Amino acid sequence: MEVVLTADETLMSNHHGKEFLGFGTSAPPNWLPEGLFRYLFFPRIKSVNGFPWQAPYGLRKIEAKLVDAGIDAGVVYPNDIANHGAKVLGIYVMDPFGWGPSSTTFAGIMKTGMPYNAKYFELLFKSKAYEKFKERGGKTIVGGPGVWQFKYNMEFASRYKIDCIYDGEAEKDVVELFEKALNGEELPRYVEKAPKDAPSLDEIPEIKKPSVNGLVEIGRGCPRGCHFCSVTLRPLRWYPYEKIEKELMVNRKHGVNGTILHAEDVMLYGSKSVIPSEEKVLKVNELAKKIMDTIAWSHASFAAIATKPKIIEKVAEIIIDEKQSWWGAEMGIETGSPELVKKAMPAKAKPFKPEEYPEIVKQAAGVMTDSNMVPACTLIVGLPEETDDDVIKTIELMDDLKDFKSLIVPLFFVPMGKLKDRDWFKEHEMNELHRELLIKCLRHDIKWAKIIANEYFQEKKSQLLLKPLYHLFIKIIEWQGKKKGVIEERKVFETPYTVGK
Ligand code: SF4
């Protein structure tokens, strides 16, 4: 092969077919031995003829683009990079140094060292395979959504002789870049593409081999403009049904029988505004369900669900059957404060007003509960504009969401998007209100994680054995929480707050 593509071991996993377990890769070492933790959260993807059966979607896109251009390229396990005689290595990154929101939050709270994603990323570069590849004069190109972290750590790039770091959607340039590398030409050290340089739909190829958990993109970009998000800067593009169908079929033909429809807001599929198109959302789900046994959504928004709640009821009729009893998505609540919505995420509530945002979240939560949609939600802690009053409003919203079957994960602010020049929120900046919020989330999550874990592992008999192990993990967290006095209700947390006190 001329080009090998890979990612570290935390990404070369399908997390037992349960994408949400991938969150575990951002945890630092903890109470479970590393081997057991790895088995539970990021076991290696099984091999087919010596190659990974599934691979991260981003790698599959690059592979397809290179193969279409006549370059002999393929995805390999990280320890195989020197075994194919390749001259160029492409590495895909999500959170290479553990500086993403979930890693920094875990690390700040647990204080037990480097997150696994960062550890395994560095292990790739320290491996004998990488050493051998470089000794032969191989060139290394790194890309992917987490590549921005290199801006703060170019020393790492020098230490491990990384030739080029590519920041942006790569489909337009990737062939030229890899050809240059194959010809032994000098590569640009750091390429940063502007959102206006994003590829058109025609320039984005269809994947040729299966993606992790059958994930297929249905669109790119987001119209909401949250200040802390880099996705929003990119143009909004929706894939036509035919393109989506081809990728679903690639996965199905290779034995992947579930899919994750990926977009920043699946509810907005095919829409040019923030108003969902019922016809298009139903059609894309029908298409996916015709081909796949199970469907999940990567992301959806509370505002879109509250705008057209009937869509969720109808999607439930399409998705839920004898093969799946619920479906999931990641959803950003981010805050319960209308003031903070106005300041940092002005279009988050649209077409409603920011003042209505907490009500929108509650309404959408009710719709999802009634339709067996179970999301993993995020809250942002420590946004630069955040005040104590904002945190109190979020705490109040958490109280209202206690019966919402969901996981709600607080994440520390990380400088991205329009706020990329601000500083990370650090654990030592947490005040009592932040702690109260984190504790509320922990209680909510332990309660619902036990219930969700039961359902999560019911679909496949082979996974029934895993269930007790996850229950054990939840029990350990609960036990730690009790030991630290944060799980049981305590009087101190019931004290009403006074703003500015
Ligand atoms: S809604 Fe989500 S994807 Fe869209 S801009 Fe806001 S944070 Fe980014």
Short mmCIF file of C-alpha atoms in Angstrom, two decimals, residues 31-359:
data_model
loop_
_atom_site.label_atom_id
_atom_site.label_comp_id
_atom_site.label_asym_id
_atom_site.label_seq_id
_atom_site.Cartn_x
_atom_site.Cartn_y
_atom_site.Cartn_z
CA TRP A 31 -11.09 2.44 40.12
CA LEU A 32 -11.24 -0.24 37.44
CA PRO A 33 -8.01 -1.86 36.27
CA GLU A 34 -6.99 -0.50 32.85
CA GLY A 35 -7.48 -3.83 31.05
CA LEU A 36 -11.05 -4.20 32.31
CA PHE A 37 -11.86 -0.54 31.63
CA ARG A 38 -10.55 -0.90 28.10
CA TYR A 39 -12.59 -4.05 27.56
CA LEU A 40 -15.74 -2.23 28.73
CA PHE A 41 -15.27 1.06 26.89
CA PHE A 42 -12.89 0.65 23.95
CA PRO A 43 -12.22 -2.94 22.95
CA ARG A 44 -10.41 -3.21 19.62
CA ILE A 45 -12.59 -3.56 16.53
CA LYS A 46 -12.56 -7.12 15.25
CA SER A 47 -10.41 -7.90 12.28
CA VAL A 48 -11.52 -9.02 8.82
CA ASN A 49 -8.64 -10.47 6.78
CA GLY A 50 -6.19 -8.66 9.04
CA PHE A 51 -7.81 -5.21 8.64
CA PRO A 52 -10.20 -3.42 11.02
CA TRP A 53 -13.79 -4.35 10.18
CA GLN A 54 -15.06 -0.84 10.93
CA ALA A 55 -13.10 2.42 11.10
CA PRO A 56 -13.83 6.02 12.16
CA TYR A 57 -16.04 7.67 9.52
CA GLY A 58 -13.54 10.49 8.89
CA LEU A 59 -10.83 7.96 7.99
CA ARG A 60 -13.21 6.16 5.65
CA LYS A 61 -13.90 9.44 3.83
CA ILE A 62 -10.19 10.13 3.31
CA GLU A 63 -9.62 6.53 2.24
CA ALA A 64 -12.42 6.84 -0.35
CA LYS A 65 -11.06 10.12 -1.72
CA LEU A 66 -7.54 8.69 -2.10
CA VAL A 67 -8.74 5.42 -3.66
CA ASP A 68 -10.93 7.34 -6.13
CA ALA A 69 -7.79 9.22 -7.19
CA GLY A 70 -5.99 5.95 -7.88
CA ILE A 71 -3.86 5.95 -4.71
CA ASP A 72 -3.46 2.58 -2.99
CA ALA A 73 -4.67 3.49 0.50
CA GLY A 74 -6.32 1.63 3.35
CA VAL A 75 -7.13 1.76 7.06
CA VAL A 76 -4.95 -0.41 9.30
CA TYR A 77 -4.57 -1.02 13.05
CA PRO A 78 -2.06 1.34 14.67
CA ASN A 79 0.45 -1.45 15.30
CA ASP A 80 0.36 -2.36 11.59
CA ILE A 81 1.50 0.94 10.13
CA ALA A 82 4.96 -0.32 9.23
CA ASN A 83 3.79 -3.65 7.78
CA HIS A 84 2.51 -2.55 4.39
CA GLY A 85 5.49 -0.73 2.92
CA ALA A 86 3.54 2.56 2.89
CA LYS A 87 5.38 5.84 2.41
CA VAL A 88 2.69 8.04 3.96
CA LEU A 89 0.72 7.67 7.16
CA GLY A 90 -2.52 9.55 7.84
CA ILE A 91 -3.67 9.75 11.47
CA TYR A 92 -7.18 10.78 12.52
CA VAL A 93 -7.63 12.64 15.83
CA MET A 94 -10.64 13.51 17.98
CA ASP A 95 -9.14 14.64 21.28
CA PRO A 96 -5.41 13.93 20.97
CA PHE A 97 -4.18 15.61 24.16
CA GLY A 98 -7.30 15.16 26.27
CA TRP A 99 -8.20 18.85 26.09
CA GLY A 100 -11.73 18.38 24.80
CA PRO A 101 -14.71 19.20 27.05
CA SER A 102 -15.35 15.73 28.49
CA SER A 103 -11.66 14.93 29.07
CA THR A 104 -10.93 18.19 30.86
CA THR A 105 -14.04 17.80 33.00
CA PHE A 106 -13.22 14.22 33.99
CA ALA A 107 -9.57 15.08 34.60
CA GLY A 108 -10.45 18.19 36.65
CA ILE A 109 -12.83 16.30 38.89
CA MET A 110 -11.06 12.96 39.26
CA LYS A 111 -7.47 14.24 39.29
CA THR A 112 -6.06 10.81 38.52
CA GLY A 113 -3.88 11.65 35.56
CA MET A 114 -3.90 11.73 31.79
CA PRO A 115 -7.14 10.64 30.08
CA TYR A 116 -7.00 7.37 28.16
CA ASN A 117 -7.56 9.10 24.79
CA ALA A 118 -4.41 11.20 25.31
CA LYS A 119 -2.44 8.28 26.70
CA TYR A 120 -3.22 5.99 23.76
CA PHE A 121 -2.61 8.80 21.27
CA GLU A 122 0.93 9.23 22.55
CA LEU A 123 1.43 5.46 22.73
CA LEU A 124 0.85 5.32 18.98
CA PHE A 125 3.84 7.65 18.44
CA LYS A 126 5.99 5.85 20.98
CA SER A 127 5.33 2.48 19.38
CA LYS A 128 7.95 0.36 17.62
CA ALA A 129 5.72 0.39 14.53
CA TYR A 130 5.84 4.21 14.30
CA GLU A 131 9.57 4.24 14.96
CA LYS A 132 10.09 1.74 12.13
CA PHE A 133 7.83 3.72 9.77
CA LYS A 134 9.82 6.92 10.42
CA GLU A 135 13.20 5.17 10.12
CA ARG A 136 12.19 4.28 6.58
CA GLY A 137 11.57 7.97 5.86
CA GLY A 138 7.75 7.80 5.99
CA LYS A 139 5.74 11.04 6.11
CA THR A 140 3.06 11.65 8.73
CA ILE A 141 -0.07 13.74 8.18
CA VAL A 142 -2.53 14.36 11.01
CA GLY A 143 -6.14 15.53 10.59
CA GLY A 144 -9.57 15.30 12.18
CA PRO A 145 -11.85 17.33 14.43
CA GLY A 146 -9.39 17.42 17.36
CA VAL A 147 -6.49 18.77 15.36
CA TRP A 148 -6.90 22.32 16.75
CA GLN A 149 -5.19 21.08 19.93
CA PHE A 150 -1.86 20.94 18.08
CA LYS A 151 -1.86 24.74 17.93
CA TYR A 152 -1.06 24.64 21.62
CA ASN A 153 1.37 21.75 21.33
CA MET A 154 3.53 22.00 18.22
CA GLU A 155 6.36 20.68 20.36
CA PHE A 156 4.62 17.27 20.20
CA ALA A 157 4.58 17.50 16.39
CA SER A 158 8.32 18.22 16.36
CA ARG A 159 9.12 15.50 18.87
CA TYR A 160 7.42 12.82 16.81
CA LYS A 161 8.38 14.24 13.39
CA ILE A 162 4.83 14.90 12.21
CA ASP A 163 5.21 16.47 8.78
CA CYS A 164 1.82 18.12 8.33
CA ILE A 165 -1.18 18.98 10.47
CA TYR A 166 -4.36 19.63 8.53
CA ASP A 167 -7.12 21.65 10.20
CA GLY A 168 -10.39 21.68 8.28
CA GLU A 169 -12.61 19.59 6.01
CA ALA A 170 -9.96 17.91 3.86
CA GLU A 171 -11.79 16.50 0.82
CA LYS A 172 -10.72 19.32 -1.51
CA ASP A 173 -6.99 19.10 -0.79
CA VAL A 174 -6.32 15.64 0.45
CA VAL A 175 -5.30 14.05 -2.85
CA GLU A 176 -2.81 16.80 -3.70
CA LEU A 177 -1.40 16.73 -0.18
CA PHE A 178 -0.87 12.96 -0.13
CA GLU A 179 0.57 13.00 -3.66
CA LYS A 180 3.10 15.60 -2.57
CA ALA A 181 4.01 13.40 0.38
CA LEU A 182 4.34 10.34 -1.87
CA ASN A 183 6.66 12.31 -4.16
CA GLY A 184 8.84 13.20 -1.19
CA GLU A 185 8.04 16.92 -1.47
CA GLU A 186 8.13 19.25 1.51
CA LEU A 187 4.70 19.53 3.19
CA PRO A 188 3.19 22.61 4.84
CA ARG A 189 3.60 22.28 8.61
CA TYR A 190 0.14 23.50 9.63
CA VAL A 191 -2.73 23.99 7.20
CA GLU A 192 -5.77 25.85 8.49
CA LYS A 193 -8.71 26.01 6.10
CA ALA A 194 -11.30 28.75 6.29
CA PRO A 195 -14.97 27.68 6.47
CA LYS A 196 -15.49 29.16 2.99
CA ASP A 197 -13.07 26.53 1.63
CA ALA A 198 -15.33 23.69 2.78
CA PRO A 199 -15.96 21.09 0.07
CA SER A 200 -19.20 21.02 -1.88
CA LEU A 201 -21.40 17.92 -1.76
CA ASP A 202 -19.97 16.74 -5.08
CA GLU A 203 -16.46 16.88 -3.69
CA ILE A 204 -17.34 14.65 -0.74
CA PRO A 205 -17.00 10.97 -1.75
CA GLU A 206 -19.07 8.07 -0.44
CA ILE A 207 -17.28 5.72 1.92
CA LYS A 208 -16.26 2.37 0.45
CA LYS A 209 -15.87 0.33 3.61
CA PRO A 210 -17.80 0.18 6.89
CA SER A 211 -17.69 2.96 9.43
CA VAL A 212 -17.77 2.60 13.22
CA ASN A 213 -21.29 1.60 14.24
CA GLY A 214 -22.51 2.20 10.71
CA LEU A 215 -22.34 5.97 11.14
CA VAL A 216 -23.26 7.87 7.99
CA GLU A 217 -23.33 11.61 7.57
CA ILE A 218 -26.57 13.15 6.35
CA GLY A 219 -25.24 16.69 6.37
CA ARG A 220 -22.58 19.11 7.62
CA GLY A 221 -22.77 22.50 9.31
CA CYS A 222 -25.23 24.09 11.72
CA PRO A 223 -27.25 27.31 11.46
CA ARG A 224 -27.44 28.16 15.19
CA GLY A 225 -24.23 30.11 15.65
CA CYS A 226 -23.27 29.24 19.24
CA HIS A 227 -20.17 31.24 20.10
CA PHE A 228 -18.31 28.30 21.68
CA CYS A 229 -18.68 25.96 18.70
CA SER A 230 -16.50 25.59 15.62
CA VAL A 231 -19.05 23.59 13.58
CA THR A 232 -21.30 26.57 13.22
CA LEU A 233 -18.74 28.47 11.15
CA ARG A 234 -19.06 25.95 8.32
CA PRO A 235 -21.65 26.17 5.55
CA LEU A 236 -24.80 24.09 5.91
CA ARG A 237 -24.98 21.19 3.42
CA TRP A 238 -27.45 18.28 3.35
CA TYR A 239 -26.66 15.04 1.52
CA PRO A 240 -29.26 13.82 -0.99
CA TYR A 241 -31.06 10.56 -0.17
CA GLU A 242 -29.12 8.63 -2.85
CA LYS A 243 -25.77 9.51 -1.27
CA ILE A 244 -27.00 8.47 2.16
CA GLU A 245 -28.45 5.24 0.78
CA LYS A 246 -25.13 4.28 -0.85
CA GLU A 247 -23.28 4.63 2.45
CA LEU A 248 -25.95 2.74 4.37
CA MET A 249 -25.63 -0.07 1.82
CA VAL A 250 -21.84 -0.17 2.14
CA ASN A 251 -22.21 -0.77 5.85
CA ARG A 252 -25.03 -3.30 5.49
CA LYS A 253 -23.15 -5.30 2.86
CA HIS A 254 -20.20 -5.59 5.23
CA GLY A 255 -22.33 -6.94 8.05
CA VAL A 256 -23.08 -3.76 10.01
CA ASN A 257 -26.78 -3.85 10.78
CA GLY A 258 -27.29 -0.59 12.64
CA THR A 259 -26.62 3.02 11.76
CA ILE A 260 -26.07 6.38 13.38
CA LEU A 261 -27.45 9.19 11.22
CA HIS A 262 -24.94 11.98 11.68
CA ALA A 263 -25.66 15.70 11.51
CA GLU A 264 -25.38 18.51 14.02
CA ASP A 265 -29.19 18.43 14.13
CA VAL A 266 -30.88 15.46 12.47
CA MET A 267 -34.22 17.23 12.99
CA LEU A 268 -33.12 19.91 10.51
CA TYR A 269 -32.32 17.43 7.72
CA GLY A 270 -32.99 19.06 4.37
CA SER A 271 -34.00 22.39 5.91
CA LYS A 272 -32.37 25.73 5.13
CA SER A 273 -33.73 27.33 8.30
CA VAL A 274 -34.34 26.27 11.90
CA ILE A 275 -37.80 24.92 11.06
CA PRO A 276 -37.70 21.13 10.53
CA SER A 277 -39.12 19.63 7.36
CA GLU A 278 -41.39 16.82 8.52
CA GLU A 279 -41.41 15.19 5.12
CA LYS A 280 -37.62 15.06 4.80
CA VAL A 281 -36.90 13.94 8.37
CA LEU A 282 -39.41 11.11 8.08
CA LYS A 283 -38.14 10.09 4.68
CA VAL A 284 -34.48 9.88 5.73
CA ASN A 285 -35.44 7.78 8.75
CA GLU A 286 -37.63 5.52 6.64
CA LEU A 287 -34.76 5.05 4.22
CA ALA A 288 -32.36 4.13 7.01
CA LYS A 289 -34.83 1.77 8.69
CA LYS A 290 -35.48 -0.03 5.42
CA ILE A 291 -31.80 -0.91 5.22
CA MET A 292 -30.78 -1.20 8.86
CA ASP A 293 -32.18 -3.03 11.88
CA THR A 294 -31.48 -0.20 14.31
CA ILE A 295 -31.09 3.57 14.07
CA ALA A 296 -29.59 6.16 16.36
CA TRP A 297 -29.17 9.89 15.78
CA SER A 298 -25.87 11.60 16.41
CA HIS A 299 -27.35 14.94 17.48
CA ALA A 300 -30.62 16.82 17.66
CA SER A 301 -31.76 20.08 19.24
CA PHE A 302 -34.41 20.76 21.87
CA ALA A 303 -35.66 23.78 19.92
CA ALA A 304 -36.27 21.78 16.73
CA ILE A 305 -38.14 19.08 18.65
CA ALA A 306 -40.27 21.67 20.45
CA THR A 307 -41.03 23.31 17.09
CA LYS A 308 -42.40 20.14 15.48
CA PRO A 309 -43.05 17.60 18.26
CA LYS A 310 -45.20 15.46 15.97
CA ILE A 311 -42.09 14.53 14.00
CA ILE A 312 -40.68 12.69 17.00
CA GLU A 313 -43.92 10.74 17.45
CA LYS A 314 -43.86 9.75 13.79
CA VAL A 315 -40.15 8.91 13.81
CA ALA A 316 -40.81 6.65 16.81
CA GLU A 317 -43.38 4.79 14.72
CA ILE A 318 -40.73 4.25 12.05
CA ILE A 319 -37.83 3.32 14.31
CA ILE A 320 -39.31 1.39 17.20
CA ASP A 321 -40.11 -2.22 16.50
CA GLU A 322 -39.14 -5.69 17.68
CA LYS A 323 -35.47 -4.90 16.88
CA GLN A 324 -35.17 -1.74 18.97
CA SER A 325 -37.23 -0.33 21.81
CA TRP A 326 -35.73 3.19 21.94
CA TRP A 327 -33.27 5.43 20.14
CA GLY A 328 -30.66 7.86 21.33
CA ALA A 329 -29.00 11.14 20.35
CA GLU A 330 -26.57 13.60 21.87
CA MET A 331 -28.25 16.89 22.67
CA GLY A 332 -26.87 20.16 24.00
CA ILE A 333 -29.00 21.70 26.73
CA GLU A 334 -25.95 23.82 27.64
CA THR A 335 -27.77 26.13 30.06
CA GLY A 336 -31.06 26.84 31.78
CA SER A 337 -30.46 30.58 31.66
CA PRO A 338 -32.19 32.71 28.99
CA GLU A 339 -29.64 35.48 29.66
CA LEU A 340 -26.76 33.17 28.81
CA VAL A 341 -28.60 31.93 25.72
CA LYS A 342 -28.86 35.56 24.58
CA LYS A 343 -25.18 36.23 25.19
CA ALA A 344 -23.46 33.06 23.99
CA MET A 345 -25.89 31.09 21.81
CA PRO A 346 -28.26 33.62 20.26
CA ALA A 347 -29.98 31.20 17.87
CA LYS A 348 -30.14 28.22 20.25
CA ALA A 349 -33.84 28.70 21.02
CA LYS A 350 -34.96 29.72 17.52
CA PRO A 351 -37.68 29.93 16.27
CA PHE A 352 -38.58 30.66 19.91
CA LYS A 353 -37.21 33.51 22.01
CA PRO A 354 -34.26 32.99 24.39
CA GLU A 355 -36.66 33.78 27.28
CA GLU A 356 -38.59 30.63 26.37
CA TYR A 357 -35.55 28.35 26.30
CA PRO A 358 -35.99 26.53 29.65
CA GLU A 359 -39.64 25.87 28.76
#
